[in-house]
Amino acid sequence: MRVMSILALIFNVCAFAVIAGVIIHSFSVINNPRADILSLRGDALYNCLLMEEATRHASYANNLTAAKLWYQYRDAMVDALSGIFDVLQQSGSTINISTLVDPVKKDPMVIPIIKSNNRLFHLSRMDVHSKLKNSSFPMHGRFKDQIINSTSITTVSVVGTNLTLIIPVMFVIFLLTIKRDKDASKKLRQAELLLLKDTIANGGLRTLFRNFIVEKAEGSRNLRLLNQYMFLEKVQYYKDLNLKLFEIQIKMERQEFENKRQVKSPQFSFNL
């Protein structure tokens, strides 16, 4: 049991050390400005793609709701880019590459056409939709996103594996500890009963024990303890009386047996 407890303790310490290392690493990554830049860049790309889908939907269905959504996505993208510029150095805040992307520049050409509800002019400008359909957005930071996702998955896997192993081990140790304490309490109770039995059986110790119980009962005003002792003392008196009675009965039976044997034994007389 002790060897198992030591091994489980070592295993738990190692597992918690690994979890602590992973948490420290994740904290350092989260507090890194690059993480904020990558997060904002992902938001900007996401809203940019939503702008593309809104433009495509508005071009196909002549839907004004999609046109309104385009402005919402544009504002969200601009906010994300502004956040990136706040994190970056001042020298890089004047370069907005998103305005140089061809599909983004052509989106404002399409939205006013949809809002004007001019179907003929809309049909004559379908080449804009064709160019948007065949355009693609540069994803220069996609590989970094994959690295971050892989790191997050690894972190979750490590923590999940450690918890999967730690929780059963801790549960087993807890059950074994409870069982060991229960067995120890049972043995201690048996030892206390044996000591109490020997104390009650000894006349001198019984007197000292009775005085102790009386003082304790009077100090705490708890007569229950005194009543329990009186019951045990009466039981001991009863046992002593029975033992003496048994000894007397054995002596009487032995004396009676001796008398009967003397009566039955023949007597020889010799005349000289």
Short mmCIF file of C-alpha atoms in Angstrom, two decimals:
data_model
loop_
_atom_site.label_atom_id
_atom_site.label_comp_id
_atom_site.label_asym_id
_atom_site.label_seq_id
_atom_site.Cartn_x
_atom_site.Cartn_y
_atom_site.Cartn_z
CA MET A 1 0.00 0.00 0.00
CA ARG A 2 2.81 2.41 0.87
CA VAL A 3 4.69 1.62 -2.35
CA MET A 4 1.53 2.19 -4.38
CA SER A 5 0.89 5.49 -2.60
CA ILE A 6 4.44 6.68 -3.29
CA LEU A 7 4.23 5.71 -6.96
CA ALA A 8 0.86 7.42 -7.30
CA LEU A 9 2.25 10.54 -5.62
CA ILE A 10 5.21 10.63 -8.02
CA PHE A 11 2.91 10.14 -10.99
CA ASN A 12 0.57 12.90 -9.85
CA VAL A 13 3.46 15.31 -9.26
CA CYS A 14 4.81 14.64 -12.77
CA ALA A 15 1.37 15.05 -14.32
CA PHE A 16 0.72 18.31 -12.51
CA ALA A 17 4.18 19.53 -13.54
CA VAL A 18 3.33 18.83 -17.18
CA ILE A 19 -0.01 20.63 -16.82
CA ALA A 20 1.71 23.58 -15.15
CA GLY A 21 4.23 23.76 -18.00
CA VAL A 22 1.46 23.69 -20.59
CA ILE A 23 -0.47 26.41 -18.74
CA ILE A 24 2.63 28.61 -18.47
CA HIS A 25 3.33 28.13 -22.16
CA SER A 26 -0.26 28.96 -23.08
CA PHE A 27 -0.18 32.05 -20.87
CA SER A 28 3.01 33.27 -22.52
CA VAL A 29 1.50 32.70 -25.96
CA ILE A 30 -1.71 34.50 -25.07
CA ASN A 31 0.16 37.51 -23.69
CA ASN A 32 2.32 37.73 -26.80
CA PRO A 33 1.28 40.61 -29.10
CA ARG A 34 1.65 38.26 -32.05
CA ALA A 35 -1.29 36.24 -30.76
CA ASP A 36 -3.45 39.37 -30.74
CA ILE A 37 -2.31 40.22 -34.26
CA LEU A 38 -3.09 36.72 -35.53
CA SER A 39 -6.50 36.77 -33.85
CA LEU A 40 -7.37 40.15 -35.35
CA ARG A 41 -6.05 39.03 -38.72
CA GLY A 42 -8.35 36.01 -38.57
CA ASP A 43 -11.30 38.27 -37.79
CA ALA A 44 -10.40 40.54 -40.69
CA LEU A 45 -10.11 37.64 -43.14
CA TYR A 46 -13.35 36.13 -41.87
CA ASN A 47 -15.29 39.37 -42.34
CA CYS A 48 -13.65 39.85 -45.72
CA LEU A 49 -14.93 36.46 -46.83
CA LEU A 50 -18.37 37.36 -45.51
CA MET A 51 -18.23 40.53 -47.61
CA GLU A 52 -17.49 38.40 -50.65
CA GLU A 53 -20.41 36.10 -49.91
CA ALA A 54 -22.73 39.07 -49.31
CA THR A 55 -21.68 40.58 -52.64
CA ARG A 56 -22.21 37.28 -54.41
CA HIS A 57 -25.61 36.77 -52.83
CA ALA A 58 -26.68 40.33 -53.61
CA SER A 59 -25.52 39.95 -57.23
CA TYR A 60 -27.40 36.72 -57.79
CA ALA A 61 -30.63 37.46 -55.90
CA ASN A 62 -30.75 41.27 -56.12
CA ASN A 63 -31.22 41.19 -52.32
CA LEU A 64 -30.99 44.49 -50.45
CA THR A 65 -30.59 42.68 -47.11
CA ALA A 66 -27.34 41.18 -48.32
CA ALA A 67 -26.24 44.64 -49.40
CA LYS A 68 -26.84 45.96 -45.89
CA LEU A 69 -24.90 43.06 -44.42
CA TRP A 70 -21.97 43.96 -46.65
CA TYR A 71 -21.59 47.29 -44.83
CA GLN A 72 -21.71 45.53 -41.45
CA TYR A 73 -19.01 43.09 -42.47
CA ARG A 74 -16.95 45.92 -43.88
CA ASP A 75 -17.11 47.85 -40.60
CA ALA A 76 -16.13 44.72 -38.67
CA MET A 77 -13.19 44.15 -40.99
CA VAL A 78 -12.08 47.76 -40.63
CA ASP A 79 -12.29 47.47 -36.84
CA ALA A 80 -10.14 44.34 -36.92
CA LEU A 81 -7.58 46.02 -39.14
CA SER A 82 -7.58 49.07 -36.87
CA GLY A 83 -6.85 46.76 -33.95
CA ILE A 84 -3.92 45.30 -35.85
CA PHE A 85 -2.59 48.78 -36.54
CA ASP A 86 -2.86 49.63 -32.85
CA VAL A 87 -0.69 46.65 -31.98
CA LEU A 88 1.82 47.16 -34.76
CA GLN A 89 4.41 49.85 -34.76
CA GLN A 90 3.47 53.33 -35.91
CA SER A 91 5.55 52.96 -39.06
CA GLY A 92 3.43 50.07 -40.28
CA SER A 93 0.05 51.57 -39.48
CA THR A 94 -0.18 53.50 -42.75
CA ILE A 95 -0.10 50.41 -44.94
CA ASN A 96 -3.53 48.89 -45.45
CA ILE A 97 -3.02 46.01 -47.84
CA SER A 98 -6.71 45.13 -47.77
CA THR A 99 -7.49 48.23 -49.88
CA LEU A 100 -5.09 46.98 -52.54
CA VAL A 101 -6.88 43.67 -52.98
CA ASP A 102 -8.81 43.72 -56.25
CA PRO A 103 -12.08 42.09 -55.03
CA VAL A 104 -12.31 44.44 -52.06
CA LYS A 105 -11.92 47.49 -54.32
CA LYS A 106 -14.64 46.22 -56.65
CA ASP A 107 -17.19 45.46 -53.92
CA PRO A 108 -18.24 49.14 -53.56
CA MET A 109 -18.90 49.18 -57.32
CA VAL A 110 -21.48 46.43 -56.99
CA ILE A 111 -23.34 47.46 -53.84
CA PRO A 112 -24.68 50.81 -55.20
CA ILE A 113 -25.91 49.00 -58.31
CA ILE A 114 -27.90 46.55 -56.16
CA LYS A 115 -29.35 49.34 -54.03
CA SER A 116 -30.41 51.36 -57.08
CA ASN A 117 -32.63 48.44 -58.19
CA ASN A 118 -31.60 49.10 -61.81
CA ARG A 119 -31.90 45.64 -63.32
CA LEU A 120 -30.66 46.59 -66.80
CA PHE A 121 -27.59 48.28 -65.43
CA HIS A 122 -27.18 45.36 -63.05
CA LEU A 123 -27.22 42.84 -65.90
CA SER A 124 -24.77 44.93 -67.89
CA ARG A 125 -22.30 44.80 -65.01
CA MET A 126 -22.26 41.04 -64.51
CA ASP A 127 -18.59 41.07 -65.42
CA VAL A 128 -17.96 42.42 -61.92
CA HIS A 129 -19.58 39.33 -60.45
CA SER A 130 -17.52 37.08 -62.74
CA LYS A 131 -14.32 38.71 -61.57
CA LEU A 132 -15.41 38.43 -57.94
CA LYS A 133 -16.36 34.80 -58.42
CA ASN A 134 -12.95 33.92 -59.82
CA SER A 135 -10.98 36.07 -57.36
CA SER A 136 -9.15 34.75 -54.33
CA PHE A 137 -7.96 36.39 -51.14
CA PRO A 138 -4.33 36.06 -50.09
CA MET A 139 -3.96 33.89 -46.99
CA HIS A 140 -0.34 34.54 -46.10
CA GLY A 141 -0.83 33.73 -42.42
CA ARG A 142 -2.80 30.52 -42.82
CA PHE A 143 0.22 28.39 -41.89
CA LYS A 144 0.56 30.30 -38.61
CA ASP A 145 -3.08 29.64 -37.87
CA GLN A 146 -2.48 25.95 -38.42
CA ILE A 147 0.45 26.07 -36.00
CA ILE A 148 -1.70 27.78 -33.37
CA ASN A 149 -4.52 25.28 -33.87
CA SER A 150 -2.06 22.39 -33.61
CA THR A 151 -0.63 23.85 -30.41
CA SER A 152 -4.09 24.28 -28.94
CA ILE A 153 -5.06 20.72 -29.85
CA THR A 154 -1.82 19.43 -28.33
CA THR A 155 -2.43 21.40 -25.16
CA VAL A 156 -5.98 20.11 -24.80
CA SER A 157 -4.81 16.55 -25.53
CA VAL A 158 -2.05 16.71 -22.91
CA VAL A 159 -4.33 18.18 -20.27
CA GLY A 160 -7.12 15.72 -21.10
CA THR A 161 -4.76 12.73 -21.01
CA ASN A 162 -3.29 13.79 -17.68
CA LEU A 163 -6.71 14.35 -16.16
CA THR A 164 -7.92 11.01 -17.53
CA LEU A 165 -5.03 9.28 -15.78
CA ILE A 166 -4.93 11.39 -12.63
CA ILE A 167 -8.62 11.26 -11.71
CA PRO A 168 -8.88 7.40 -11.59
CA VAL A 169 -5.60 7.16 -9.67
CA MET A 170 -6.75 9.75 -7.16
CA PHE A 171 -10.11 8.00 -6.84
CA VAL A 172 -8.47 4.61 -6.21
CA ILE A 173 -6.08 6.10 -3.66
CA PHE A 174 -9.00 7.83 -1.95
CA LEU A 175 -10.94 4.56 -1.69
CA LEU A 176 -7.88 2.67 -0.42
CA THR A 177 -7.22 5.39 2.14
CA ILE A 178 -10.80 5.23 3.38
CA LYS A 179 -10.59 1.43 3.63
CA ARG A 180 -7.27 1.60 5.48
CA ASP A 181 -8.63 4.19 7.92
CA LYS A 182 -11.71 2.08 8.48
CA ASP A 183 -9.61 -1.01 9.22
CA ALA A 184 -7.34 1.00 11.51
CA SER A 185 -10.34 2.42 13.36
CA LYS A 186 -11.77 -1.08 13.76
CA LYS A 187 -8.50 -2.44 15.15
CA LEU A 188 -8.17 0.55 17.47
CA ARG A 189 -11.70 -0.02 18.71
CA GLN A 190 -10.94 -3.67 19.41
CA ALA A 191 -7.77 -2.69 21.27
CA GLU A 192 -9.73 -0.18 23.35
CA LEU A 193 -12.29 -2.85 24.20
CA LEU A 194 -9.55 -5.24 25.32
CA LEU A 195 -7.94 -2.55 27.46
CA LEU A 196 -11.30 -1.67 28.97
CA LYS A 197 -11.98 -5.32 29.68
CA ASP A 198 -8.62 -5.76 31.42
CA THR A 199 -9.15 -2.54 33.39
CA ILE A 200 -12.58 -3.59 34.61
CA ALA A 201 -11.30 -7.07 35.49
CA ASN A 202 -8.49 -5.66 37.64
CA GLY A 203 -9.70 -4.47 41.03
CA GLY A 204 -7.08 -1.77 41.54
CA LEU A 205 -7.33 -0.38 38.04
CA ARG A 206 -11.11 -0.54 38.24
CA THR A 207 -11.08 1.69 41.31
CA LEU A 208 -8.84 4.26 39.64
CA PHE A 209 -10.92 4.13 36.50
CA ARG A 210 -14.13 4.62 38.51
CA ASN A 211 -12.69 7.70 40.22
CA PHE A 212 -11.67 9.11 36.84
CA ILE A 213 -15.13 8.51 35.38
CA VAL A 214 -16.83 10.10 38.38
CA GLU A 215 -14.67 13.23 38.16
CA LYS A 216 -15.22 13.52 34.43
CA ALA A 217 -18.97 13.00 34.73
CA GLU A 218 -19.28 15.62 37.47
CA GLY A 219 -17.17 18.13 35.53
CA SER A 220 -19.12 17.78 32.29
CA ARG A 221 -22.45 16.96 33.93
CA ASN A 222 -22.70 13.94 31.67
CA LEU A 223 -24.29 11.07 33.55
CA ARG A 224 -24.38 8.84 30.51
CA LEU A 225 -20.70 8.00 30.82
CA LEU A 226 -21.12 7.21 34.51
CA ASN A 227 -24.13 4.99 33.80
CA GLN A 228 -22.14 3.10 31.18
CA TYR A 229 -19.33 2.53 33.64
CA MET A 230 -21.75 1.37 36.33
CA PHE A 231 -23.24 -1.10 33.87
CA LEU A 232 -19.79 -2.47 33.01
CA GLU A 233 -18.90 -2.70 36.69
CA LYS A 234 -22.07 -4.64 37.47
CA VAL A 235 -21.36 -6.97 34.57
CA GLN A 236 -17.89 -7.57 35.98
CA TYR A 237 -19.30 -8.22 39.46
CA TYR A 238 -21.71 -10.68 37.94
CA LYS A 239 -18.87 -12.43 36.12
CA ASP A 240 -16.79 -12.55 39.31
CA LEU A 241 -19.70 -14.00 41.28
CA ASN A 242 -20.36 -16.59 38.60
CA LEU A 243 -16.69 -17.50 38.55
CA LYS A 244 -16.62 -17.91 42.34
CA LEU A 245 -19.85 -19.89 42.23
CA PHE A 246 -18.37 -22.12 39.56
CA GLU A 247 -15.24 -22.68 41.64
CA ILE A 248 -17.32 -23.50 44.73
CA GLN A 249 -19.42 -25.92 42.71
CA ILE A 250 -16.32 -27.65 41.40
CA LYS A 251 -14.90 -27.96 44.92
CA MET A 252 -18.15 -29.40 46.24
CA GLU A 253 -18.39 -31.92 43.41
CA ARG A 254 -14.78 -32.92 43.94
CA GLN A 255 -15.31 -33.33 47.69
CA GLU A 256 -18.43 -35.38 47.08
CA PHE A 257 -16.55 -37.57 44.63
CA GLU A 258 -13.77 -38.15 47.16
CA ASN A 259 -16.26 -39.09 49.87
CA LYS A 260 -18.02 -41.60 47.63
CA ARG A 261 -14.74 -43.20 46.65
CA GLN A 262 -13.71 -43.62 50.28
CA VAL A 263 -17.03 -45.26 51.12
CA LYS A 264 -16.83 -47.75 48.26
CA SER A 265 -13.17 -48.71 48.81
CA PRO A 266 -12.79 -52.11 50.82
CA GLN A 267 -11.20 -52.15 54.32
CA PHE A 268 -8.79 -54.93 55.29
CA SER A 269 -8.04 -55.88 58.94
CA PHE A 270 -5.15 -58.06 60.12
CA ASN A 271 -5.39 -60.03 63.42
CA LEU A 272 -2.14 -60.89 65.06
#
